[in-house]
Tab-separated table of C-alpha atoms and ligand atoms in Angstrom:
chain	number	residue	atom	x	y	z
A	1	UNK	CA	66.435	101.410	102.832
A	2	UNK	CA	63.854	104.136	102.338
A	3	UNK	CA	63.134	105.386	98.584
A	4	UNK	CA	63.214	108.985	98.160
A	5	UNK	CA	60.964	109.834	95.242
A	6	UNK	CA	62.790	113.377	94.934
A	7	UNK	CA	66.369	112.749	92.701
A	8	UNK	CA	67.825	115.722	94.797
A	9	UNK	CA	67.839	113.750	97.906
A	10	UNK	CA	69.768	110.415	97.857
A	11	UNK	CA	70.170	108.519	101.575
A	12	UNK	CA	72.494	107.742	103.729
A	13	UNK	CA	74.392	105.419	105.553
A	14	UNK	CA	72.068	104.422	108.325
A	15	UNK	CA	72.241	104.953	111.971
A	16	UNK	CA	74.030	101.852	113.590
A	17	UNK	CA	76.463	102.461	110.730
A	18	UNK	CA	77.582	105.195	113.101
A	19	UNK	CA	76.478	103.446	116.943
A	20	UNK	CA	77.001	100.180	116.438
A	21	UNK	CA	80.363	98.560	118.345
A	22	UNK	CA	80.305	95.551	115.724
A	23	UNK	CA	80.321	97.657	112.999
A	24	UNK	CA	83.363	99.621	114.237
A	25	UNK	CA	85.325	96.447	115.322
A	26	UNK	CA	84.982	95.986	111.098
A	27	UNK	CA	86.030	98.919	110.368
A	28	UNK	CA	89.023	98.344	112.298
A	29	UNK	CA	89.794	94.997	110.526
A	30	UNK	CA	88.741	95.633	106.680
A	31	UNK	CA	89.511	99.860	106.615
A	32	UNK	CA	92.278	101.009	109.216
A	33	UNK	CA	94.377	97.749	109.748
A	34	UNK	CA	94.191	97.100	106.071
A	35	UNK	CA	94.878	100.213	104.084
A	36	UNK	CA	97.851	103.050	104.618
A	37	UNK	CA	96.999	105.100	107.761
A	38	UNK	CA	98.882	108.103	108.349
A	39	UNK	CA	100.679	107.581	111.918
A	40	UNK	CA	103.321	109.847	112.913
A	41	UNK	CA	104.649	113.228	111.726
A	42	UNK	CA	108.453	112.245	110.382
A	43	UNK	CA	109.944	115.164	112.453
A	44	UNK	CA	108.577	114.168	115.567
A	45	UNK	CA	110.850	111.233	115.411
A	46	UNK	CA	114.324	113.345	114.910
A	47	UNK	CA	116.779	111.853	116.905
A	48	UNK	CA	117.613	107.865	116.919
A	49	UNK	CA	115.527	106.116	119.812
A	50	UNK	CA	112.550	108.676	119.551
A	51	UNK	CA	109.344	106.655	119.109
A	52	UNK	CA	105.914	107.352	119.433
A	53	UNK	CA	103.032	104.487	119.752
A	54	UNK	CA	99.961	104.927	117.907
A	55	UNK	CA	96.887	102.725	118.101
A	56	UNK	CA	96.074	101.413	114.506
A	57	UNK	CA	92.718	99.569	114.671
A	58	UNK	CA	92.894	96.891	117.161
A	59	UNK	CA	96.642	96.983	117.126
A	60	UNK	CA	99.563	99.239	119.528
A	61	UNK	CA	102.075	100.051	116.660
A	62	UNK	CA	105.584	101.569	117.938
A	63	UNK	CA	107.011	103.800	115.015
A	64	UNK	CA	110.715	104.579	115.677
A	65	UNK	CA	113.735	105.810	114.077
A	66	UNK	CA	116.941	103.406	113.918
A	67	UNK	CA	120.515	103.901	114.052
A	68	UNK	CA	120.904	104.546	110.613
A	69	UNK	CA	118.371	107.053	110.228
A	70	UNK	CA	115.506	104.798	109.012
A	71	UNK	CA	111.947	105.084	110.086
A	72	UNK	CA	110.578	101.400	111.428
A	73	UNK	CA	107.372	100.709	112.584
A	74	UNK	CA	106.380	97.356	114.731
A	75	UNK	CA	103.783	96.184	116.744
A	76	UNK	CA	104.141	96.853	120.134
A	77	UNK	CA	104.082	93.420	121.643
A	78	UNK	CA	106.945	91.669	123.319
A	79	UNK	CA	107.755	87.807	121.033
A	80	UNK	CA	108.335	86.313	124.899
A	81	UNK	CA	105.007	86.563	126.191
A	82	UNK	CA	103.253	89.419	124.310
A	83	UNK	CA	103.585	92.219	126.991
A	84	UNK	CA	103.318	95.634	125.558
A	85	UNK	CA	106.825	97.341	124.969
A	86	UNK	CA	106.066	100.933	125.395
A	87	UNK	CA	103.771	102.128	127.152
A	88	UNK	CA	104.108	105.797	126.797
A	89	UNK	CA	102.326	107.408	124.016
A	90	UNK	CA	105.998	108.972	123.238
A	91	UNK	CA	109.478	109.006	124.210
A	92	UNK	CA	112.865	108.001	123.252
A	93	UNK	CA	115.326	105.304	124.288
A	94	UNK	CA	119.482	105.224	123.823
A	95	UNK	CA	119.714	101.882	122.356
A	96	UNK	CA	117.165	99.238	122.261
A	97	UNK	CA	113.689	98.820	123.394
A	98	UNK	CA	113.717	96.620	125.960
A	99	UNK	CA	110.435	94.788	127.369
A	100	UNK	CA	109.369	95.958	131.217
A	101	UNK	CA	108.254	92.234	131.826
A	102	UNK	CA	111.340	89.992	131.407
A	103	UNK	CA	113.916	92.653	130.023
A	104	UNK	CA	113.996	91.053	126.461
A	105	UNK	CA	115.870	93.490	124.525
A	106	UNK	CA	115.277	94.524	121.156
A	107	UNK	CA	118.220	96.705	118.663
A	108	UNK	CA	115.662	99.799	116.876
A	109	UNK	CA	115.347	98.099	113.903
A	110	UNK	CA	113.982	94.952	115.857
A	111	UNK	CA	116.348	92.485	116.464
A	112	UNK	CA	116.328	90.417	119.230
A	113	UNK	CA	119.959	91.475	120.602
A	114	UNK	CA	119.464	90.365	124.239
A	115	UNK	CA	117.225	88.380	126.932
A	116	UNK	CA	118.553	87.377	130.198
A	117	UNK	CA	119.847	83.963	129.928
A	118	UNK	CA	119.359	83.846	126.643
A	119	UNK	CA	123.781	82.906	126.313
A	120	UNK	CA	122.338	79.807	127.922
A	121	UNK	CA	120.053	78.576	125.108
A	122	UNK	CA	122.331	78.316	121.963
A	123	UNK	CA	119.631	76.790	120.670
A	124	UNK	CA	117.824	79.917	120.042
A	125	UNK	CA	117.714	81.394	116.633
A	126	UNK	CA	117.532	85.182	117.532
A	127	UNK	CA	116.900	86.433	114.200
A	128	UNK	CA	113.170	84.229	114.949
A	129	UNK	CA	112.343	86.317	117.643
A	130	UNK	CA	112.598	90.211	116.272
A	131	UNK	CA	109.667	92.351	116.796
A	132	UNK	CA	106.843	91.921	114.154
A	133	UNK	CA	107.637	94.661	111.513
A	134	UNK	CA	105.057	96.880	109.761
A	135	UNK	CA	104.778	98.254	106.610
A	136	UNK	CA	106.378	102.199	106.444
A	137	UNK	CA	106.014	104.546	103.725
A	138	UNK	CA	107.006	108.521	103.766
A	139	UNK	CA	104.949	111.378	102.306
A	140	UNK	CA	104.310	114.728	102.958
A	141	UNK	CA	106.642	114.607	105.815
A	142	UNK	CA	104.690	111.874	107.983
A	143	UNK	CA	104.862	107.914	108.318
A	144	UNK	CA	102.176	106.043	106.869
A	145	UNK	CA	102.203	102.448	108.234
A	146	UNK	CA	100.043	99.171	107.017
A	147	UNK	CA	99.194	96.455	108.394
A	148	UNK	CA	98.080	94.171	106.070
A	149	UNK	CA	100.067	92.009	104.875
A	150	UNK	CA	100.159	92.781	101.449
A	151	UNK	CA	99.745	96.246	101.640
A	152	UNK	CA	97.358	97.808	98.758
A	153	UNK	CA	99.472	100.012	96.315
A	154	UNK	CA	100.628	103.355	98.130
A	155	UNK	CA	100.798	105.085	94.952
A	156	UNK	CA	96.807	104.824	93.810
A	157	UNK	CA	95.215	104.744	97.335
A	158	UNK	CA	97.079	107.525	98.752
A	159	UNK	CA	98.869	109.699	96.157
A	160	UNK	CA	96.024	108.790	93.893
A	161	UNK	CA	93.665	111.120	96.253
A	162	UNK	CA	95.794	113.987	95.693
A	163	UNK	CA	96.407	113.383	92.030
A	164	UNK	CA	92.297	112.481	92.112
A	165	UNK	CA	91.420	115.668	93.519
A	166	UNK	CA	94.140	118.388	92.463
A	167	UNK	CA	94.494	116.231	88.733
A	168	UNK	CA	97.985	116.010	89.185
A	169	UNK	CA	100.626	114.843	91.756
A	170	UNK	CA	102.886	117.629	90.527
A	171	UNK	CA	100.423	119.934	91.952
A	172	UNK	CA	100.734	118.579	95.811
A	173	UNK	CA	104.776	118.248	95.543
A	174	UNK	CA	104.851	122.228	94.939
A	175	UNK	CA	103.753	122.810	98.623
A	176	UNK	CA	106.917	120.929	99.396
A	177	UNK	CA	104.908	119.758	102.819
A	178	UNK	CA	107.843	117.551	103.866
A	179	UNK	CA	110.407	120.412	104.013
A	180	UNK	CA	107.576	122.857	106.078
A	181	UNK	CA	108.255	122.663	109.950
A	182	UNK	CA	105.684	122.355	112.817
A	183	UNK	CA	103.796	126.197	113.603
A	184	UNK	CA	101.334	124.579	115.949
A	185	UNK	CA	99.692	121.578	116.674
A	186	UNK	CA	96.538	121.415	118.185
A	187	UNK	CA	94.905	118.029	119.690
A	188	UNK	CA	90.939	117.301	119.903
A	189	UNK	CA	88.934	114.402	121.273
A	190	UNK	CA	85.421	114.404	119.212
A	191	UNK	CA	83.282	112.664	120.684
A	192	UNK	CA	81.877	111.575	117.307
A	193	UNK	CA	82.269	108.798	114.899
A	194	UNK	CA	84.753	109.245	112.233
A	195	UNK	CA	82.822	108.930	109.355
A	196	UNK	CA	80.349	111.890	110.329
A	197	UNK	CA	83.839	114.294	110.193
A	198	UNK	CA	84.810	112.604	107.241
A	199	UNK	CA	81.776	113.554	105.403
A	200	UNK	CA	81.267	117.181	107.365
A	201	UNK	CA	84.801	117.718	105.734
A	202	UNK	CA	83.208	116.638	102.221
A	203	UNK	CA	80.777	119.058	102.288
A	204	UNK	CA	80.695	122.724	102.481
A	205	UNK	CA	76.892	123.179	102.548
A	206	UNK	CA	77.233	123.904	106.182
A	207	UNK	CA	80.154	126.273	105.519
A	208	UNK	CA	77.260	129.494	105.423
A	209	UNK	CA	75.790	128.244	108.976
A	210	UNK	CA	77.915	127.780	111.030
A	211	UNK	CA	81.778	129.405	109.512
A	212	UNK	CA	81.834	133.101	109.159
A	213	UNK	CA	85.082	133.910	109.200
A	214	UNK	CA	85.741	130.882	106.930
A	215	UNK	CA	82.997	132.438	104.377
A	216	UNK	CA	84.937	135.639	104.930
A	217	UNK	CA	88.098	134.874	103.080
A	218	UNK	CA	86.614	132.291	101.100
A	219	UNK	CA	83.465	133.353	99.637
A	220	UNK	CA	82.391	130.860	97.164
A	221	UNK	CA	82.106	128.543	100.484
A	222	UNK	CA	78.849	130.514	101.103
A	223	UNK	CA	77.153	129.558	98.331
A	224	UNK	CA	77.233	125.165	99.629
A	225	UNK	CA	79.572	123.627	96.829
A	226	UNK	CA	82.321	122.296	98.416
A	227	UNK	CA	85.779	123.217	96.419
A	228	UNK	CA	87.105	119.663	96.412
A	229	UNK	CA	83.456	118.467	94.620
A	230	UNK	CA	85.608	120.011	91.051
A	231	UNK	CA	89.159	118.190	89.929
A	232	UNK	CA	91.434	121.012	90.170
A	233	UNK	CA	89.346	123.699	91.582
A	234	UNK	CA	90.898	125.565	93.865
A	235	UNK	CA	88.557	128.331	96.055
A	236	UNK	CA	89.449	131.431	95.729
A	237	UNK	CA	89.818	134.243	98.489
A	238	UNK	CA	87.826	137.288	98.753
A	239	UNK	CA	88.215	140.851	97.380
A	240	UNK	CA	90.798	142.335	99.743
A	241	UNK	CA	91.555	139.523	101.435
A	242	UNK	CA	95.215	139.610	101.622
A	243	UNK	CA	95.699	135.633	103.598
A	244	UNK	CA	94.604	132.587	105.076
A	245	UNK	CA	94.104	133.917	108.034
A	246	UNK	CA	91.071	134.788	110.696
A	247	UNK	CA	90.525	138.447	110.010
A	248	UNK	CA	92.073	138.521	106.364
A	249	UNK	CA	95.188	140.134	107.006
A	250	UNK	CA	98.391	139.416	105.270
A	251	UNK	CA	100.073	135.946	105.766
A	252	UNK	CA	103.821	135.310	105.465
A	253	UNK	CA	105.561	135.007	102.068
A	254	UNK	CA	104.066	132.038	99.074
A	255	UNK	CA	106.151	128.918	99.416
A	256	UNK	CA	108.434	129.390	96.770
A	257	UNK	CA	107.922	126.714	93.917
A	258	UNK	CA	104.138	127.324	93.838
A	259	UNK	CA	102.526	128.283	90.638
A	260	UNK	CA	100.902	131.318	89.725
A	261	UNK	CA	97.613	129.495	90.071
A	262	UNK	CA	97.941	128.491	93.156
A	263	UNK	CA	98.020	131.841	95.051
A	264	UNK	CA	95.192	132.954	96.830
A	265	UNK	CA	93.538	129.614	96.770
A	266	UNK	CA	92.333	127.170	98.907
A	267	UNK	CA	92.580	123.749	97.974
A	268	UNK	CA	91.472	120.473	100.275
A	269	UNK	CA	92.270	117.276	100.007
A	270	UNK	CA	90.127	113.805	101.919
A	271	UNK	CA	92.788	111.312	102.003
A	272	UNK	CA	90.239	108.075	102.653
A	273	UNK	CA	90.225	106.860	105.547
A	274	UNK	CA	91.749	109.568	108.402
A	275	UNK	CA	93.355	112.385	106.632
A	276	UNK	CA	92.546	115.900	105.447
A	277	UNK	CA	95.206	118.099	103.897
A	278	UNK	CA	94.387	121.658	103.706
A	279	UNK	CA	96.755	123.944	100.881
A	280	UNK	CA	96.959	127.611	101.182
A	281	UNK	CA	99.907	129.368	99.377
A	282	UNK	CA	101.723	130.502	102.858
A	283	UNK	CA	100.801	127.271	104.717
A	284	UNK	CA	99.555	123.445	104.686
A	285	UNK	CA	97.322	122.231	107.655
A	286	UNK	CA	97.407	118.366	107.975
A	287	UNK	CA	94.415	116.215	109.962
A	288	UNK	CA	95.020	112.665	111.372
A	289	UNK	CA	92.010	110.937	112.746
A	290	UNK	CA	92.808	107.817	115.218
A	291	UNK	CA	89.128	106.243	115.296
A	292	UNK	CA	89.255	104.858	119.135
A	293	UNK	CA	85.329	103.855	119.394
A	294	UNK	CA	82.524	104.175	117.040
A	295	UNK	CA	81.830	107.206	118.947
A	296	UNK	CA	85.332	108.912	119.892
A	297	UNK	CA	88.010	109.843	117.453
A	298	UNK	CA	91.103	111.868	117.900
A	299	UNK	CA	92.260	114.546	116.080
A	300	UNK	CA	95.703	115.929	115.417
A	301	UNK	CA	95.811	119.378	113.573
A	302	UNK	CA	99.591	120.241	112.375
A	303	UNK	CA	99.780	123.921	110.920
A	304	UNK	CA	103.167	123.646	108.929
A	305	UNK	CA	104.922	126.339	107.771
A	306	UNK	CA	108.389	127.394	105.525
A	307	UNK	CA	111.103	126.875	108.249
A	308	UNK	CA	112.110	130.405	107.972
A	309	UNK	CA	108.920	131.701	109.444
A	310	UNK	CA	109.293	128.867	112.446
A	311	UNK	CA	112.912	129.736	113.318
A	312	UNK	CA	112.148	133.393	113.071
A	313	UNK	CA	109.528	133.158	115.903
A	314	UNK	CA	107.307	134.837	113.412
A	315	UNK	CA	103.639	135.096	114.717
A	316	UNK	CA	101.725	132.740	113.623
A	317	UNK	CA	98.544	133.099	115.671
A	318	UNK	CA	95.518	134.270	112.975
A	319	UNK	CA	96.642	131.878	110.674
A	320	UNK	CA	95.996	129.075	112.977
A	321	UNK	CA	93.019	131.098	114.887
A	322	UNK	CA	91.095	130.740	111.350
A	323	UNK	CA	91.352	127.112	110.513
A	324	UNK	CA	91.440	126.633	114.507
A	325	UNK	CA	87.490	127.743	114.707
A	326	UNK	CA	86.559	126.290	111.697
A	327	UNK	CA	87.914	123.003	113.532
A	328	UNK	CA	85.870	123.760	116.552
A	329	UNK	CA	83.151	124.692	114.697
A	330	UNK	CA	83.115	121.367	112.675
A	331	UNK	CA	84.130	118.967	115.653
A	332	UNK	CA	80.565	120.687	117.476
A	333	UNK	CA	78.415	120.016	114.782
A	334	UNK	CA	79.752	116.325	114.653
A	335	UNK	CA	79.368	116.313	118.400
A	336	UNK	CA	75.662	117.347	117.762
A	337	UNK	CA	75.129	114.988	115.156
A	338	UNK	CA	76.204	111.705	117.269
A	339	UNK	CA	73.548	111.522	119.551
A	340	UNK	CA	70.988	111.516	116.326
A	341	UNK	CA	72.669	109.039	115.044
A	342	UNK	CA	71.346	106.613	117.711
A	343	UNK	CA	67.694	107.485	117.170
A	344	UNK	CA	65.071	106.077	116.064
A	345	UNK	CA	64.183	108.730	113.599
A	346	UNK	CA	67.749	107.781	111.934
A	347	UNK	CA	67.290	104.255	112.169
A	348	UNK	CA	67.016	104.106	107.815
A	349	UNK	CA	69.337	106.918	107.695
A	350	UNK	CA	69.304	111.013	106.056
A	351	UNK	CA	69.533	111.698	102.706
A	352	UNK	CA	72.150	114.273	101.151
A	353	UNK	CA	70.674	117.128	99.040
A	354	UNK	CA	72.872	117.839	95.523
A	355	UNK	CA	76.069	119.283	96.718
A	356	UNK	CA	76.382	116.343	99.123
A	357	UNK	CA	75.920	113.427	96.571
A	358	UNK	CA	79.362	112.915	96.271
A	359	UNK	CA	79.640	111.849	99.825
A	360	UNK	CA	77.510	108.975	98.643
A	361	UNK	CA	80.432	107.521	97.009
A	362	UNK	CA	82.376	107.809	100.693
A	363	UNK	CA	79.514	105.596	101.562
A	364	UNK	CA	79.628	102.924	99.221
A	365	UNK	CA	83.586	102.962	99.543
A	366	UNK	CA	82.562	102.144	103.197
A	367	UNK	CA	80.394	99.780	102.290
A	368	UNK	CA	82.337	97.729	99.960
A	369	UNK	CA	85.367	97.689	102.460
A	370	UNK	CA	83.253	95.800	104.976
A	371	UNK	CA	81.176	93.523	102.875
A	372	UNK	CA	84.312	92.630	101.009
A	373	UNK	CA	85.048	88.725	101.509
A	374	UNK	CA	82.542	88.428	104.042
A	375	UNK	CA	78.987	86.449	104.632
A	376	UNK	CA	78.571	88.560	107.789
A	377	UNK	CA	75.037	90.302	108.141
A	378	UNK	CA	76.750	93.188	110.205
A	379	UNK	CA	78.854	94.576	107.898
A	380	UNK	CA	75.582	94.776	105.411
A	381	UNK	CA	75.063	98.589	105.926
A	382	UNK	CA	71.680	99.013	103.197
B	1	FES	FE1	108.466	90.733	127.197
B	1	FES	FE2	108.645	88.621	128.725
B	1	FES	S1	106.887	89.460	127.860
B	1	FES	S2	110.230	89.924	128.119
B	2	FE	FE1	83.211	122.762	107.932
């Protein structure tokens, strides 16, 4: 690792951290198949039968909602010879799942309920032979699955990051996210590794460069100290700035249980490892990452909004438009910044000026993830 002499400039992850394919693989194993990862907005799912397949580190998982009502999650791979179940990203089914291979059949909340000639083999404890089931929590109005098998505590790693950042979980449940509905949703492949928009969304030294109309309504972004950097600090908008939106204009009306405080600010939330909520007092944007290769993750964007203002039809264009370009405008800079990654001027890394120093503790959370339990030289990123 290189010593910087300066304590204003602290360094890095370095460069393969972000390039290398064996470092990813353990990021899929020790971060994304073993802590909560947000899959699958809840709504999505309305209807019995609707499922949607996300990929979850190495693994397919189907997430699905039963007969009863219940959100399941399983991985999607057949117990007769392991063929994938579903191979559409999304759809929904009347009954059962039911395996394209052999036509084993599957009730939604996993049973084995049929295989052809299975009345033949008595013999056959069906109960044996269910799909593999996954961990499912609900927050915020989305399904967070885990893998592991002894899931870490839900409460500390995820609620903790709101109650970490905001210094209360009181302050998160006022937006009510779960009761918002679906504005818009917008979809981008960044060709980028995760971490780099993890830590772009840490920062707001950036935010002067390269987001004007961000800087617009939210001033204090100019100046490089990222909101979230303070417990409870909310940033707050700009004289005459009457919204969250991309020229300033009014918004629609504050959610209703929000506190006094809470108007006219923005507040962000990292949710470690894939998720970014965004608060504003009309609206909540939600991020999902799905890391597919050290350098390619997916992004889904959900603007959510009181139901009244969906069902109404109301316009909800400059809202998104703002946070929209800002999006844009970070996903490009990430884009820029993969390629560097890979050179040899990276090879021992950056360094982070003041403002940024907290992303060093991103880095060592990285860090300790992979090295955790393991002799392996790869996962040693100093
Ligand atoms: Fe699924 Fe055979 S692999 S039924
Ligand atoms: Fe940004």
């Amino acid at each position: 690792m290189t010593t910087h002499a300066s304590p204003s400039l602290i360094a890095t992850l370095p460069g393969r951290a972000y390039t290398d394919p064996e470092v990813f693989r353990l990021e899929q194993e020790r971060i994304f198949e073993a802590l909560w990862f947000c899959a699958v907005r809840s709504a999505d799912l309305a209807r019995p039968g609707a499922f949607r397949t996300v990929q979850i580190g190495r693994e397919s998982v189907i997430v699905t909602r039963d007969r009863a009502g219940e959100l399941r999650a399983f991985l999607n791979s057949c117990r007769h010879r392991g063929a994938r179940l579903c191979t559409e990203e999304s759809g929904e089914v009347r009954r059962s799942l039911q395996c394209p291979y052999h036509a084993w059949t599957y009730d939604l909340d996993g049973r084995l309920v049929a295989a052809p000639n299975l009345a033949s083999m008595p013999d056959v404890d069906r109960t044996a032979y269910g799909l593999v089931r996954v961990a499912l929590r609900e927050w915020l109005g989305y399904a967070w699955v885990c893998l592991a098998a002894e899931p870490p505590s839900f409460e500390e790693t995820v609620i903790g990051a709101a109650v970490e950042r905001l210094g209360d979980a009181a302050s998160i449940e006022r937006y009510r996210t779960e009761e918002l509905a679906l504005g818009r949703r917008i979809t981008y492949d960044v060709r980028a590794n995760w971490k780099l928009i993890v830590e772009n969304f840490m920062e707001c030294y950036h935010c002067a460069t390269i987001h004007p109309e961000l800087t617009e309504v939210l001033p204090e972004f100019a100046e490089g100290y990222a909101a979230q950097y303070y417990v409870g600090h909310g940033a707050e908008f700009g004289e005459g700035i009457k919204g969250f939106t991309v020229d300033g204009s009014a918004g629609f009306a504050r959610l209703p249980r929000l506190a006094e405080e809470q108007d006219n600010r923005y507040y962000a939330i990292t949710v470690k490892p894939t998720v970014f909520v965004n608060l504003v007092p009309d609206h909540v944007i939600l991020h999902r990452m799905f890391p597919l290769a050290e350098d390619r993750t997916v992004v889904e964007c959900d603007w959510l909004y009181a139901p009244e203002v969906v069902a109404d039809g109301a316009d909800v264009s400059r809202s998104v438009e703002l946070f929209h370009r800002v999006n844009v405008q970070d996903f490009d800079a990430c884009e820029r910044t993969q390629p560097g990654m890979a050179s040899r001027a990276y090879r021992d890394g950056g360094v982070l000026v003041p403002s940024e120093h907290h992303i060093g503790i991103f880095h060592a959370w990285v860090r300790d993830l992979l090295a955790a339990g393991s002799g392996d030289r790869s996962a040693d990123l100093a």
